[in-house]
Amino acid sequence: MTLGIADAPATAKDRLDPHRLFPADTASRTLALELYQTVRDLPIVSPHGHTDPRWYAENEAFPDPAQLFIVPDHYVFRMLCSQGIDLADLGVPRADGGWTETDSRKIWRTFAENFHLFRATPSRMWLEHSLQETFGWTKRISAQTADEAYDHIADCLTRPEFRPRALFERFNIEVIATTESPLDDLKWHRRIQESGWSGRVVTAYRPDAVLDPEFEGFEANVLEFGELTGETTTTWQGYLNAHRNRRAYFKSFGATSSDHGHATARTENLSAARAEALFQKALKGVCTPEEADAFRGHMLTEMARMSLEDDLVLQIHPGSYRNHSDPIRNAFGRDKGFDIPTQTNYVDALKPLLDAVGLEKKLSVILFTLDETAYSRELAPLAGVYPVLKLGPAWWFYDSPEGMRRFRELTTETAGFYNTVGFNDDTRAFCSIPARHDVARRVDCAYLASLVTSGRLDEDEAYEVAHDLTYRLVKQAYRL
Amino acid sequence: MTLGIADAPATAKDRLDPHRLFPADTASRTLALELYQTVRDLPIVSPHGHTDPRWYAENEAFPDPAQLFIVPDHYVFRMLCSQGIDLADLGVPRADGGWTETDSRKIWRTFAENFHLFRATPSRMWLEHSLQETFGWTKRISAQTADEAYDHIADCLTRPEFRPRALFERFNIEVIATTESPLDDLKWHRRIQESGWSGRVVTAYRPDAVLDPEFEGFEANVLEFGELTGETTTTWQGYLNAHRNRRAYFKSFGATSSDHGHATARTENLSAARAEALFQKALKGVCTPEEADAFRGHMLTEMARMSLEDDLVLQIHPGSYRNHSDPIRNAFGRDKGFDIPTQTNYVDALKPLLDAVGLEKKLSVILFTLDETAYSRELAPLAGVYPVLKLGPAWWFYDSPEGMRRFRELTTETAGFYNTVGFNDDTRAFCSIPARHDVARRVDCAYLASLVTSGRLDEDEAYEVAHDLTYRLVKQAYRL
Amino acid sequence: MTLGIADAPATAKDRLDPHRLFPADTASRTLALELYQTVRDLPIVSPHGHTDPRWYAENEAFPDPAQLFIVPDHYVFRMLCSQGIDLADLGVPRADGGWTETDSRKIWRTFAENFHLFRATPSRMWLEHSLQETFGWTKRISAQTADEAYDHIADCLTRPEFRPRALFERFNIEVIATTESPLDDLKWHRRIQESGWSGRVVTAYRPDAVLDPEFEGFEANVLEFGELTGETTTTWQGYLNAHRNRRAYFKSFGATSSDHGHATARTENLSAARAEALFQKALKGVCTPEEADAFRGHMLTEMARMSLEDDLVLQIHPGSYRNHSDPIRNAFGRDKGFDIPTQTNYVDALKPLLDAVGLEKKLSVILFTLDETAYSRELAPLAGVYPVLKLGPAWWFYDSPEGMRRFRELTTETAGFYNTVGFNDDTRAFCSIPARHDVARRVDCAYLASLVTSGRLDEDEAYEVAHDLTYRLVKQAYRL
């Protein structure tokens, strides 16, 4: 992105087509490029993601190409797994203590030999962008080029300009958010603050561990939560105060949002007595699944009420059936690529929260979905009328050119542009961040250009909207 | 539409691109324009909508720009509300007697200052079409142009050629349907009939007030229904006869259809004894929600049976969660933009009605949806085999260029063109009618042109289909 | 396909546009054509379908145009039925012994007079392809040309080169699968084997009659199943052994797959005791609907376990509400065009089977859907991680240009190309086979060309993928 070559004519050496993702017809393609050129170099604002704050705190070199691009990236190892390559052969860490590959070059070769599996996927696009723009590598990955590529990347990683802070600056990141549990002491964030480094890294409040009665160790977590905050978390009011307290602590490390990823979008607005009763059952570990779900739903409304006090933006990321494969969960643990989207209802689910706080002007609730059928049917109509609601960008499996295009086509006519919040990269794959933002900028510019050439938007407006979607709306929606 | 300038080259003065909504490639765009030119000036047949018959009866001037374009248009005020502008500040009338803005110029200015919210929405397209083609105003609406635009429109509205009947004629409306309750005396329709005016305005039979046990005042409504029709509506047969009687009365004011907007598409075909028992419970106000729903579902089948007697076309508009926000409903009443679509099942839901009357050749049932996932999965397969079923056009949130395009792409391959019924504007925004029909004509011509250039339809057929979709199928399907 | 004229410039005589289904812009269209030219003449591999093995065994002439193109084709007669033409007037055989038209010319004329109903449908495209490429007829079908076309086709059918085996060879079919019940003696397959003809026709194992407790005559079928296999099918183990035995028999006639078309995708992995108990209830005809459904679901997992032993590929075709119209079923019997898709859940439904065998590398399970909302939300994520899963092509109502395009756009970014299995024609309409494969090849090449011109795939890769999708993946996935 900052190498300034994306707008140059493609040379034999380039892997990346400078017109990639733009419309096919000349008029729209030309305009898309012109729009893109005005936003290509804008700073990256990354309000939601999962990079490790330790990287920025310690600023140590990334270990090797496989540890950087394959082992931690569920987009990559899930595709290889789908074609019969064991997660253990890809070096994925195990929960059961069994063998897993530790030879990074061997892992990289397996990936390279199967690179054709990624044809036309976003993973391929992100990787090639990263290799060309960040590492200066422009050959196609394959069995033939595997070793040469490995050596090239490994060599780069030894150099100071490939350390996390240097890349952060080269990626032109204005601010990035990480995501932490209330039980996290935020020591890496503290170290970043204390280091005097100018990079802006903020946290976000993700309270599953102390909010979901079905989370492993919930009861112990709530007690620890009390110790951390000095509140008596065995009482309902003490528990709520602990959240208030910890949210303030997170705010002192830059947090502007909380984040919630339940299996459904269910909210509840229970009486205090009913909520307290559920909380006490949760503490005893005797909630039924229905009660646990009701409690989670109610806590979203409590979080929204706290946001009215402390201004944190509330993010809802529902609809993933987590850890779908029992054998994989048993062998490898959580988050190993076997999370599958499910149908998600928003209309009934959000009504309790919306009846409670849906018309508040100070509150901002950002909705995401893994069920894109909800975009035009439920999400755009909801965000297109409730003042508190905004639509998060195309997420996870939809963080892709076609997914982003459908997001705009399915939501804009009902919710407009100004009930959306720009792009989230939502990633732990650090080197993919510029690539992901670049894809979003290109797809949005392509969409805007098509609106202009089909007479639905004026050209001067398209430039303004391109800037808004890339930069202004993100900062405004996330209060960054 | 009738000003004859849409096909002229765009001048600096024009807001509207004469090629708007056509395909990007030259061959398709050229053909789309040629197709469009053959249907652009066809009369408007508007078989379903919500304009006020009083306008045509009294022919009084519309009050002012805000009362014409903003206050009554839920598409407009919902978007402004979504960005934190109170409905009261937009002059939306209240149910609770609270304050609401009455300064129309102030309302208009609020709208104009926020006009960017409507970028790429159908509301923007309809408004700009109306301003240019009807009012001759071609500047973009903004804070800067707000007052000038207001004065320009307000001035127009004082002139005789902007009275309802003059606009009706200028819009080239061949026939328009309004929608009334069986309890309506149709006095405005009577006045239109008696006035000698040549404009054709017909009613449609919308019996929610006397058919839905959960409708406010159901019991009293049924008694009033009996008085109006001279039937003993406290008996099941008397109640059915009252419908027969009132449908005949509506037919005498031109009605060719009934209309039904339940929360789901559920139908039932109950025994007479069971139906009567539910009806008696409904009269006593003791139906459970399930019983009320079963009764509504059964009444659709009764309505279909009456259609076999009297030829009224049966329209089903299901799937809206009405008045989703309790606070808004309490303050402002029904239909204030907080109606949200929900998932809608048609396959199980329609089976009772279809088993009863689905193969009848005299009956016509027109299905609509707010859940576009049903188009390819359920609605096109159903309409593509049952003789009674036809597909209504893209509705409400889908009454938009992208929505209409998806409607054709998702239904044509299974149900063809001839199980569809042309366009409905379904609006109470009178001045938007030519704009809405123009969008539909353009999108259909764009789709047909793409079929021709991709070898899926012969060019001579495209001209015929364009005419059919714009005019012939509407009149045939609605028996107008 | 084999006449070699598809790439010639269209002449006045041609009905088919040589560039049909390719993208509109010149660069993509040119590349699509070049890609298509490399796969157009590849042999047809048809791994799933419903042609009658008797045709190939007896090699008798097809009777007449109506019996070839209309009477057996539910795509055709359902559209005519939807416009009020009785199935009896189309010669559809009846179950109730009532009258049905037997005059094939009259049936053909009815079809020809209503040919406009098929505008922009795949039926029209398949028919015109077949008429031009196989029968050399290039006029549009209409009331005017009906008799001439009938005579032309009827004359062709009397000639040896239009016999089934000659067409099979001319269509360049490398292998075709039919579908038979375990109770079928496969005598036509035996006759084909014994005839010495070189055409490769294989069967597939479709065990509904002996696996679905709600199938007509289930108990008697299971007894007959025992007789055929020499197993005691009144015991659970004997019943399972009968499946093993019969699958082996089917394999001796070339079967490489089993096929399962339940109303839902439900699977179960019950204990042996529970499964046996359900089986015994099923044999007594006393299963509740829920128990019958659980048994069907469990049998999918049993079939998968048998596939681990015998290598048959497991196909799951769920989601059709069969015989939706009671009156039609009563008059005409099963499969008369009144099968309607329903919402289908895969995530919960497949979990029992996937927990049991989802990581097996020897097993191949091919998933189909009639609910395309599941493509991006459920099916691509599932197939993009589970080694046993592959995605079948766009099926039935989605076997169409738009349906195929959406299939690729909705699945490729998550599951890639290599978790898909090429094309299935799934037809009993023999003459449509080359047309259907041609449509699939064109749509895939159009998609690939668009990926290249938008910078998402290299051109050399597009050629390789085009070949894979057309030929290699089909043979590999179906082990043919």
Short mmCIF file of N, CA, C and O in Angstrom, two decimals, chain B residues 178-240:
data_model
loop_
_atom_site.label_atom_id
_atom_site.label_comp_id
_atom_site.label_asym_id
_atom_site.label_seq_id
_atom_site.Cartn_x
_atom_site.Cartn_y
_atom_site.Cartn_z
N THR B 178 -57.04 2.29 -5.10
CA THR B 178 -56.77 2.64 -3.71
C THR B 178 -57.11 1.40 -2.87
O THR B 178 -57.47 0.36 -3.41
N THR B 179 -56.99 1.51 -1.58
CA THR B 179 -57.24 0.36 -0.70
C THR B 179 -58.13 0.83 0.43
O THR B 179 -57.78 1.78 1.14
N GLU B 180 -59.27 0.17 0.61
CA GLU B 180 -60.16 0.59 1.69
C GLU B 180 -60.65 -0.59 2.53
O GLU B 180 -60.68 -1.73 2.09
N SER B 181 -61.02 -0.22 3.74
CA SER B 181 -61.61 -1.18 4.69
C SER B 181 -63.06 -1.43 4.31
O SER B 181 -63.74 -0.53 3.81
N PRO B 182 -63.58 -2.62 4.61
CA PRO B 182 -65.01 -2.87 4.39
C PRO B 182 -65.89 -1.90 5.16
O PRO B 182 -67.05 -1.68 4.79
N LEU B 183 -65.34 -1.29 6.20
CA LEU B 183 -66.13 -0.35 6.99
C LEU B 183 -66.13 1.05 6.38
O LEU B 183 -66.85 1.94 6.85
N ASP B 184 -65.34 1.24 5.36
CA ASP B 184 -65.31 2.54 4.67
C ASP B 184 -66.58 2.66 3.83
O ASP B 184 -67.01 1.70 3.18
N ASP B 185 -67.16 3.84 3.84
CA ASP B 185 -68.39 4.00 3.04
C ASP B 185 -68.09 4.32 1.58
O ASP B 185 -69.01 4.44 0.77
N LEU B 186 -66.82 4.47 1.26
CA LEU B 186 -66.39 4.76 -0.12
C LEU B 186 -67.00 6.06 -0.65
O LEU B 186 -67.23 6.22 -1.84
N LYS B 187 -67.18 7.00 0.27
CA LYS B 187 -67.83 8.24 -0.17
C LYS B 187 -66.97 9.03 -1.15
O LYS B 187 -67.50 9.66 -2.06
N TRP B 188 -65.65 8.98 -0.98
CA TRP B 188 -64.80 9.70 -1.94
C TRP B 188 -64.86 9.03 -3.29
O TRP B 188 -64.85 9.71 -4.33
N HIS B 189 -64.91 7.73 -3.30
CA HIS B 189 -65.07 7.03 -4.58
C HIS B 189 -66.42 7.40 -5.22
O HIS B 189 -66.50 7.61 -6.43
N ARG B 190 -67.45 7.48 -4.39
CA ARG B 190 -68.75 7.87 -4.92
C ARG B 190 -68.70 9.28 -5.52
O ARG B 190 -69.17 9.51 -6.64
N ARG B 191 -68.02 10.16 -4.80
CA ARG B 191 -67.91 11.54 -5.31
C ARG B 191 -67.16 11.59 -6.64
O ARG B 191 -67.52 12.36 -7.52
N ILE B 192 -66.11 10.78 -6.74
CA ILE B 192 -65.37 10.73 -8.01
C ILE B 192 -66.31 10.25 -9.11
O ILE B 192 -66.39 10.85 -10.19
N GLN B 193 -67.03 9.16 -8.83
CA GLN B 193 -67.99 8.63 -9.82
C GLN B 193 -68.99 9.71 -10.24
O GLN B 193 -69.29 9.87 -11.43
N GLU B 194 -69.49 10.43 -9.25
CA GLU B 194 -70.56 11.39 -9.53
C GLU B 194 -70.06 12.68 -10.18
O GLU B 194 -70.84 13.44 -10.73
N SER B 195 -68.73 12.87 -10.08
CA SER B 195 -68.20 14.16 -10.55
C SER B 195 -68.15 14.27 -12.06
O SER B 195 -67.98 15.36 -12.60
N GLY B 196 -68.23 13.13 -12.72
CA GLY B 196 -68.12 13.16 -14.17
C GLY B 196 -66.69 13.23 -14.67
O GLY B 196 -66.44 13.21 -15.87
N TRP B 197 -65.72 13.28 -13.75
CA TRP B 197 -64.32 13.31 -14.16
C TRP B 197 -63.96 11.98 -14.83
O TRP B 197 -64.40 10.92 -14.39
N SER B 198 -63.11 12.04 -15.84
CA SER B 198 -62.85 10.83 -16.61
C SER B 198 -61.78 9.92 -15.98
O SER B 198 -61.59 8.80 -16.41
N GLY B 199 -61.08 10.42 -14.96
CA GLY B 199 -60.03 9.59 -14.35
C GLY B 199 -60.60 8.33 -13.72
O GLY B 199 -61.64 8.37 -13.06
N ARG B 200 -59.89 7.21 -13.92
CA ARG B 200 -60.41 5.94 -13.40
C ARG B 200 -59.71 5.59 -12.10
O ARG B 200 -58.54 5.25 -12.10
N VAL B 201 -60.45 5.68 -11.00
CA VAL B 201 -59.94 5.37 -9.67
C VAL B 201 -60.81 4.27 -9.09
O VAL B 201 -62.02 4.45 -8.97
N VAL B 202 -60.20 3.14 -8.77
CA VAL B 202 -61.00 2.02 -8.24
C VAL B 202 -60.54 1.70 -6.82
O VAL B 202 -59.46 2.08 -6.40
N THR B 203 -61.37 1.01 -6.09
CA THR B 203 -61.01 0.64 -4.73
C THR B 203 -60.51 -0.81 -4.70
O THR B 203 -60.50 -1.49 -5.72
N ALA B 204 -60.04 -1.25 -3.53
CA ALA B 204 -59.69 -2.66 -3.32
C ALA B 204 -60.13 -3.04 -1.91
O ALA B 204 -60.15 -2.18 -1.01
N TYR B 205 -60.46 -4.28 -1.73
CA TYR B 205 -61.10 -4.77 -0.50
C TYR B 205 -60.04 -5.27 0.48
O TYR B 205 -59.42 -6.30 0.27
N ARG B 206 -59.82 -4.51 1.54
CA ARG B 206 -58.79 -4.85 2.54
C ARG B 206 -59.45 -5.09 3.89
O ARG B 206 -59.62 -4.15 4.70
N PRO B 207 -59.84 -6.32 4.20
CA PRO B 207 -60.76 -6.56 5.31
C PRO B 207 -60.13 -6.81 6.68
O PRO B 207 -60.80 -7.38 7.54
N ASP B 208 -58.87 -6.40 6.92
CA ASP B 208 -58.24 -6.66 8.22
C ASP B 208 -59.15 -6.32 9.41
O ASP B 208 -59.23 -7.07 10.38
N ALA B 209 -59.80 -5.19 9.34
CA ALA B 209 -60.55 -4.68 10.49
C ALA B 209 -61.65 -5.63 10.91
O ALA B 209 -62.05 -5.67 12.08
N VAL B 210 -62.17 -6.40 9.94
CA VAL B 210 -63.28 -7.32 10.26
C VAL B 210 -62.87 -8.77 10.09
O VAL B 210 -63.72 -9.66 10.13
N LEU B 211 -61.57 -9.02 9.89
CA LEU B 211 -61.14 -10.39 9.60
C LEU B 211 -60.07 -10.86 10.58
O LEU B 211 -59.90 -12.06 10.79
N ASP B 212 -59.37 -9.91 11.18
CA ASP B 212 -58.28 -10.25 12.09
C ASP B 212 -58.75 -10.10 13.53
O ASP B 212 -58.96 -8.98 14.00
N PRO B 213 -58.92 -11.21 14.25
CA PRO B 213 -59.41 -11.14 15.63
C PRO B 213 -58.53 -10.27 16.52
O PRO B 213 -59.00 -9.82 17.58
N GLU B 214 -57.31 -10.01 16.13
CA GLU B 214 -56.42 -9.19 16.95
C GLU B 214 -56.42 -7.72 16.53
O GLU B 214 -55.70 -6.90 17.09
N PHE B 215 -57.23 -7.39 15.51
CA PHE B 215 -57.33 -5.99 15.10
C PHE B 215 -58.07 -5.21 16.18
O PHE B 215 -59.04 -5.68 16.75
N GLU B 216 -57.57 -3.99 16.43
CA GLU B 216 -58.21 -3.14 17.44
C GLU B 216 -59.71 -2.98 17.16
O GLU B 216 -60.10 -2.57 16.07
N GLY B 217 -60.53 -3.31 18.13
CA GLY B 217 -61.97 -3.12 17.96
C GLY B 217 -62.64 -4.17 17.10
O GLY B 217 -63.73 -3.91 16.54
N PHE B 218 -62.07 -5.35 16.98
CA PHE B 218 -62.59 -6.37 16.08
C PHE B 218 -64.10 -6.62 16.30
O PHE B 218 -64.88 -6.64 15.35
N GLU B 219 -64.45 -6.82 17.55
CA GLU B 219 -65.84 -7.19 17.82
C GLU B 219 -66.80 -6.08 17.37
O GLU B 219 -67.78 -6.34 16.66
N ALA B 220 -66.48 -4.85 17.76
CA ALA B 220 -67.33 -3.73 17.33
C ALA B 220 -67.34 -3.59 15.81
O ALA B 220 -68.38 -3.31 15.20
N ASN B 221 -66.17 -3.83 15.22
CA ASN B 221 -66.09 -3.73 13.76
C ASN B 221 -67.03 -4.73 13.08
O ASN B 221 -67.69 -4.41 12.09
N VAL B 222 -67.08 -5.95 13.62
CA VAL B 222 -67.93 -6.96 13.00
C VAL B 222 -69.40 -6.57 13.13
O VAL B 222 -70.20 -6.78 12.20
N LEU B 223 -69.75 -5.97 14.26
CA LEU B 223 -71.14 -5.52 14.40
C LEU B 223 -71.45 -4.41 13.39
O LEU B 223 -72.49 -4.43 12.72
N GLU B 224 -70.53 -3.45 13.27
CA GLU B 224 -70.72 -2.37 12.30
C GLU B 224 -70.81 -2.93 10.87
O GLU B 224 -71.61 -2.47 10.05
N PHE B 225 -70.00 -3.97 10.64
CA PHE B 225 -70.00 -4.65 9.34
C PHE B 225 -71.41 -5.20 9.06
O PHE B 225 -71.91 -5.12 7.92
N GLY B 226 -72.05 -5.75 10.10
CA GLY B 226 -73.41 -6.25 9.96
C GLY B 226 -74.39 -5.14 9.63
O GLY B 226 -75.26 -5.28 8.75
N GLU B 227 -74.23 -4.00 10.32
CA GLU B 227 -75.15 -2.89 10.03
C GLU B 227 -75.01 -2.40 8.60
O GLU B 227 -75.99 -2.16 7.91
N LEU B 228 -73.76 -2.28 8.17
CA LEU B 228 -73.50 -1.78 6.81
C LEU B 228 -74.09 -2.69 5.74
O LEU B 228 -74.48 -2.23 4.67
N THR B 229 -74.10 -4.00 6.03
CA THR B 229 -74.46 -4.95 4.98
C THR B 229 -75.84 -5.54 5.17
O THR B 229 -76.33 -6.28 4.32
N GLY B 230 -76.46 -5.26 6.33
CA GLY B 230 -77.76 -5.84 6.59
C GLY B 230 -77.69 -7.33 6.87
O GLY B 230 -78.70 -8.04 6.72
N GLU B 231 -76.51 -7.82 7.25
CA GLU B 231 -76.38 -9.25 7.56
C GLU B 231 -76.21 -9.42 9.07
O GLU B 231 -75.70 -8.54 9.75
N THR B 232 -76.61 -10.58 9.55
CA THR B 232 -76.44 -10.91 10.97
C THR B 232 -75.03 -11.44 11.18
O THR B 232 -74.77 -12.64 11.12
N THR B 233 -74.11 -10.52 11.41
CA THR B 233 -72.70 -10.91 11.43
C THR B 233 -72.28 -11.59 12.72
O THR B 233 -71.10 -11.88 12.91
N THR B 234 -73.21 -11.83 13.61
CA THR B 234 -72.86 -12.62 14.79
C THR B 234 -72.99 -14.12 14.50
O THR B 234 -72.63 -14.93 15.34
N THR B 235 -73.48 -14.48 13.35
CA THR B 235 -73.45 -15.89 12.94
C THR B 235 -72.40 -16.05 11.86
O THR B 235 -72.08 -15.11 11.12
N TRP B 236 -71.87 -17.25 11.76
CA TRP B 236 -70.81 -17.54 10.79
C TRP B 236 -71.30 -17.33 9.37
O TRP B 236 -70.64 -16.66 8.56
N GLN B 237 -72.49 -17.82 9.07
CA GLN B 237 -73.00 -17.65 7.70
C GLN B 237 -73.32 -16.19 7.42
O GLN B 237 -73.06 -15.69 6.32
N GLY B 238 -73.85 -15.51 8.43
CA GLY B 238 -74.14 -14.09 8.25
C GLY B 238 -72.85 -13.30 8.02
O GLY B 238 -72.80 -12.39 7.18
N TYR B 239 -71.82 -13.67 8.75
CA TYR B 239 -70.53 -13.00 8.60
C TYR B 239 -69.96 -13.22 7.19
O TYR B 239 -69.51 -12.27 6.52
N LEU B 240 -70.03 -14.46 6.73
CA LEU B 240 -69.54 -14.73 5.37
C LEU B 240 -70.38 -13.97 4.35
O LEU B 240 -69.84 -13.39 3.39
#
